[in-house]
Amino acid sequence: MIEAYPQKIETQMQELYNRLLEKHKRLYAGIEALKLAYGGVTYIAKLFNCSRNTIKHGLEELGAEEILPRIRNRKKGGGRKAILDKEPDINEVFLCLIKKHTAGNPMDETQKWTNLTRANMSDLLAREGFKVSRNVVRKLLKNNGYVKRKPLKNKAGGGHVDRNSQFERIAELKDIYTAEGNPILSVDTKKKEKIGNLSREGKIYTTETIEVYDHDFPSLAEGVLSQVLLEMQEA
């Protein structure tokens, strides 16, 4: 008897054969037998532990028309219904939940933003009986005009009268110290966060782009919050 395939390939063929339905087993066995010369039917019958008649039946089916099922596309409207379609009240509940965590621009009622994350929103909806994924929350946000954006530095804050002079003074001192052979150290002081209509790291969900000053001058800030205080608040 012929030995057509190495043992590793035979094992893979057997695993595939054992996972098929009976009809598909016959067809698969028939196809493998056709690949081989004389003795192929006997070899495949022994490999798949099936009878020669099973393989011959499969060969006959391969020659018949309309034996193999054609690929069928899902009918329009088929499949599981999306939760947004099944639960028409979820959007109203969603808007009520984020209302307490929404701020806006008093000069532009269309500009709103929320400090909630999608995970936060998913948890709030779950408490109201809507167990949804973050992807569903993303669709709810999009349906209501909320898109994740960064603040846009588009507002001119103007220049400070002392802005240029301070850099001139720094350059002057640097030249003096360099001329005397002293080292120049650049020190990164403890970070402080300026409060006001200034740019921030990260993104939030907003209905419109939030415009902030194009420069973060201290004179444009309403105050300063130290990093230590920020850490205490987060804790």
Short mmCIF file of C-alpha atoms in Angstrom, two decimals:
data_model
loop_
_atom_site.label_atom_id
_atom_site.label_comp_id
_atom_site.label_asym_id
_atom_site.label_seq_id
_atom_site.Cartn_x
_atom_site.Cartn_y
_atom_site.Cartn_z
CA MET A 1 0.00 0.00 0.00
CA ILE A 2 1.24 3.52 -0.83
CA GLU A 3 2.39 5.91 1.87
CA ALA A 4 1.31 9.27 0.46
CA TYR A 5 1.81 11.69 3.37
CA PRO A 6 4.17 12.02 6.35
CA GLN A 7 2.74 11.18 9.78
CA LYS A 8 2.32 14.84 10.83
CA ILE A 9 0.16 15.60 7.80
CA GLU A 10 -1.82 12.39 8.30
CA THR A 11 -2.61 13.42 11.88
CA GLN A 12 -3.87 16.83 10.72
CA MET A 13 -6.02 15.19 8.04
CA GLN A 14 -7.53 12.83 10.61
CA GLU A 15 -8.33 15.71 12.98
CA LEU A 16 -10.10 17.59 10.19
CA TYR A 17 -11.99 14.50 9.05
CA ASN A 18 -13.28 13.78 12.58
CA ARG A 19 -14.69 17.31 12.90
CA LEU A 20 -16.81 17.07 9.75
CA LEU A 21 -20.41 16.00 9.34
CA GLU A 22 -21.00 12.57 7.79
CA LYS A 23 -21.81 13.94 4.33
CA HIS A 24 -18.77 16.21 4.39
CA LYS A 25 -16.59 13.33 5.56
CA ARG A 26 -17.52 11.35 2.44
CA LEU A 27 -16.78 14.30 0.17
CA TYR A 28 -13.45 15.05 1.87
CA ALA A 29 -12.37 11.43 1.74
CA GLY A 30 -13.33 11.28 -1.95
CA ILE A 31 -11.28 14.40 -2.76
CA GLU A 32 -8.20 13.00 -0.97
CA ALA A 33 -8.55 9.68 -2.81
CA LEU A 34 -8.70 11.50 -6.16
CA LYS A 35 -5.35 13.14 -5.43
CA LEU A 36 -3.61 9.79 -5.25
CA ALA A 37 -2.77 7.18 -7.91
CA TYR A 38 -3.66 3.49 -7.76
CA GLY A 39 -4.31 2.40 -4.16
CA GLY A 40 -5.53 5.79 -3.04
CA VAL A 41 -8.97 4.56 -1.95
CA THR A 42 -7.47 1.83 0.21
CA TYR A 43 -4.95 4.27 1.73
CA ILE A 44 -7.59 6.90 2.61
CA ALA A 45 -10.00 4.25 3.94
CA LYS A 46 -7.35 3.03 6.37
CA LEU A 47 -6.25 6.58 7.29
CA PHE A 48 -9.79 7.74 8.11
CA ASN A 49 -10.93 4.36 9.43
CA CYS A 50 -13.86 4.26 7.03
CA SER A 51 -15.08 1.76 4.42
CA ARG A 52 -14.15 1.82 0.73
CA ASN A 53 -17.85 2.12 -0.09
CA THR A 54 -18.02 5.36 1.91
CA ILE A 55 -15.25 6.83 -0.23
CA LYS A 56 -16.84 5.59 -3.45
CA HIS A 57 -20.14 7.14 -2.38
CA GLY A 58 -18.31 10.40 -1.80
CA LEU A 59 -16.74 10.22 -5.27
CA GLU A 60 -20.19 9.74 -6.80
CA GLU A 61 -21.53 12.76 -4.91
CA LEU A 62 -18.62 14.87 -6.10
CA GLY A 63 -19.64 14.13 -9.67
CA ALA A 64 -23.29 15.06 -9.09
CA GLU A 65 -24.60 18.61 -9.49
CA GLU A 66 -25.68 20.85 -6.60
CA ILE A 67 -24.21 18.56 -3.97
CA LEU A 68 -21.96 21.11 -2.26
CA PRO A 69 -23.97 23.82 -0.46
CA ARG A 70 -23.50 27.31 -1.82
CA ILE A 71 -22.41 30.18 0.45
CA ARG A 72 -25.52 32.00 1.62
CA ASN A 73 -25.58 35.61 2.73
CA ARG A 74 -27.65 36.50 5.77
CA LYS A 75 -31.06 37.83 4.82
CA LYS A 76 -31.67 41.50 5.31
CA GLY A 77 -32.76 42.12 8.87
CA GLY A 78 -31.43 38.76 10.06
CA GLY A 79 -29.25 38.21 13.10
CA ARG A 80 -29.52 39.38 16.66
CA LYS A 81 -31.17 42.74 17.15
CA ALA A 82 -28.97 45.53 18.47
CA ILE A 83 -29.75 46.66 22.00
CA LEU A 84 -30.34 50.21 20.76
CA ASP A 85 -33.21 48.84 18.66
CA LYS A 86 -34.52 46.49 21.35
CA GLU A 87 -34.40 49.11 24.12
CA PRO A 88 -35.80 52.38 22.71
CA ASP A 89 -35.74 53.99 26.18
CA ILE A 90 -32.00 53.50 26.68
CA ASN A 91 -31.11 56.79 24.95
CA GLU A 92 -33.37 58.81 27.24
CA VAL A 93 -31.96 57.07 30.31
CA PHE A 94 -28.44 57.65 29.01
CA LEU A 95 -28.99 61.41 28.64
CA CYS A 96 -30.48 61.64 32.13
CA LEU A 97 -27.49 59.84 33.64
CA ILE A 98 -24.81 61.99 32.03
CA LYS A 99 -26.73 65.22 32.66
CA LYS A 100 -25.36 65.37 36.23
CA HIS A 101 -21.84 65.04 34.84
CA THR A 102 -22.18 67.49 31.95
CA ALA A 103 -20.88 71.05 31.70
CA GLY A 104 -21.31 73.57 28.94
CA ASN A 105 -20.46 76.93 27.47
CA PRO A 106 -22.89 79.62 28.70
CA MET A 107 -22.27 81.54 25.47
CA ASP A 108 -22.97 78.53 23.24
CA GLU A 109 -25.68 76.07 24.31
CA THR A 110 -24.61 73.55 21.67
CA GLN A 111 -21.17 73.13 23.28
CA LYS A 112 -21.29 70.56 26.08
CA TRP A 113 -18.81 68.14 27.56
CA THR A 114 -18.74 65.39 30.15
CA ASN A 115 -16.00 64.19 32.48
CA LEU A 116 -17.24 60.59 32.40
CA THR A 117 -15.39 57.80 30.65
CA ARG A 118 -17.15 55.10 28.64
CA ALA A 119 -16.53 52.68 31.51
CA ASN A 120 -18.21 55.10 33.92
CA MET A 121 -21.21 55.44 31.63
CA SER A 122 -21.47 51.67 31.19
CA ASP A 123 -21.53 51.24 34.99
CA LEU A 124 -24.24 53.88 35.41
CA LEU A 125 -26.40 52.24 32.75
CA ALA A 126 -25.93 48.84 34.41
CA ARG A 127 -27.38 50.25 37.65
CA GLU A 128 -30.48 51.20 35.67
CA GLY A 129 -30.83 47.69 34.26
CA PHE A 130 -29.03 48.20 30.93
CA LYS A 131 -25.96 45.97 30.84
CA VAL A 132 -24.13 47.24 27.78
CA SER A 133 -20.57 47.21 26.48
CA ARG A 134 -18.37 50.25 26.00
CA ASN A 135 -18.96 49.94 22.27
CA VAL A 136 -22.70 50.50 22.81
CA VAL A 137 -21.86 53.53 24.97
CA ARG A 138 -19.70 54.86 22.13
CA LYS A 139 -22.69 54.58 19.77
CA LEU A 140 -24.91 56.39 22.29
CA LEU A 141 -22.36 59.18 22.56
CA LYS A 142 -22.06 59.48 18.80
CA ASN A 143 -25.84 59.49 18.33
CA ASN A 144 -26.03 62.47 20.69
CA GLY A 145 -23.19 64.40 19.11
CA TYR A 146 -20.44 63.59 21.61
CA VAL A 147 -17.04 62.93 20.05
CA LYS A 148 -13.72 62.52 21.87
CA ARG A 149 -11.67 65.65 21.22
CA LYS A 150 -8.69 67.55 22.54
CA PRO A 151 -8.99 71.28 23.34
CA LEU A 152 -8.17 73.37 20.28
CA LYS A 153 -5.61 76.13 20.82
CA ASN A 154 -7.40 78.67 18.66
CA LYS A 155 -8.03 81.71 20.87
CA ALA A 156 -5.39 84.41 20.84
CA GLY A 157 -4.33 85.20 24.38
CA GLY A 158 -2.09 88.09 23.39
CA GLY A 159 1.52 88.66 24.37
CA HIS A 160 2.69 89.63 27.83
CA VAL A 161 4.52 92.95 28.11
CA ASP A 162 7.40 91.33 30.00
CA ARG A 163 7.58 88.13 27.96
CA ASN A 164 10.54 89.16 25.81
CA SER A 165 12.46 90.93 28.58
CA GLN A 166 12.45 87.87 30.81
CA PHE A 167 14.13 85.78 28.09
CA GLU A 168 16.64 88.57 27.46
CA ARG A 169 17.50 88.58 31.18
CA ILE A 170 17.91 84.79 31.18
CA ALA A 171 20.22 84.97 28.16
CA GLU A 172 22.22 87.78 29.83
CA LEU A 173 22.76 85.80 33.03
CA LYS A 174 23.66 82.70 31.03
CA ASP A 175 26.39 84.60 29.16
CA ILE A 176 27.82 86.00 32.43
CA TYR A 177 27.96 82.58 34.10
CA THR A 178 29.40 80.95 30.99
CA ALA A 179 32.12 83.59 30.70
CA GLU A 180 33.16 82.97 34.33
CA GLY A 181 33.34 79.23 33.71
CA ASN A 182 30.37 78.40 35.91
CA PRO A 183 28.07 75.53 35.02
CA ILE A 184 24.56 76.20 33.76
CA LEU A 185 21.85 74.05 35.31
CA SER A 186 18.33 73.70 33.98
CA VAL A 187 15.97 72.78 36.83
CA ASP A 188 12.51 71.34 36.29
CA THR A 189 10.49 72.61 39.24
CA LYS A 190 7.52 70.82 40.75
CA LYS A 191 4.66 70.81 38.30
CA LYS A 192 1.75 73.14 38.89
CA GLU A 193 -1.52 73.22 36.98
CA LYS A 194 -2.89 76.57 35.85
CA ILE A 195 -6.66 76.97 36.19
CA GLY A 196 -8.66 78.64 33.44
CA ASN A 197 -9.53 78.40 29.77
CA LEU A 198 -6.21 76.74 28.98
CA SER A 199 -5.11 73.60 27.19
CA ARG A 200 -5.13 70.26 29.03
CA GLU A 201 -3.62 66.88 28.26
CA GLY A 202 -5.96 64.10 27.15
CA LYS A 203 -9.38 64.05 25.51
CA ILE A 204 -13.01 64.24 26.68
CA TYR A 205 -16.36 63.63 24.99
CA THR A 206 -17.85 66.90 23.73
CA THR A 207 -20.64 67.95 21.39
CA GLU A 208 -18.50 70.75 19.95
CA THR A 209 -14.78 71.58 19.88
CA ILE A 210 -13.66 73.50 22.98
CA GLU A 211 -11.46 76.43 22.06
CA VAL A 212 -8.81 77.54 24.54
CA TYR A 213 -6.03 80.12 24.55
CA ASP A 214 -3.19 79.40 22.14
CA HIS A 215 -0.62 80.11 24.89
CA ASP A 216 -0.62 79.14 28.55
CA PHE A 217 0.55 82.46 29.98
CA PRO A 218 0.23 82.69 33.79
CA SER A 219 -1.55 86.02 33.34
CA LEU A 220 -4.38 84.20 31.52
CA ALA A 221 -4.92 81.76 34.40
CA GLU A 222 -7.50 82.29 37.11
CA GLY A 223 -5.29 80.55 39.63
CA VAL A 224 -2.73 77.80 40.15
CA LEU A 225 -3.29 74.34 41.60
CA SER A 226 -0.25 72.52 42.91
CA GLN A 227 0.46 68.90 42.02
CA VAL A 228 0.29 67.88 45.66
CA LEU A 229 -3.26 69.17 45.89
CA LEU A 230 -4.17 67.37 42.67
CA GLU A 231 -2.92 64.09 44.07
CA MET A 232 -4.90 64.60 47.27
CA GLN A 233 -8.07 65.19 45.27
CA GLU A 234 -7.57 62.10 43.13
CA ALA A 235 -6.98 59.97 46.21
#
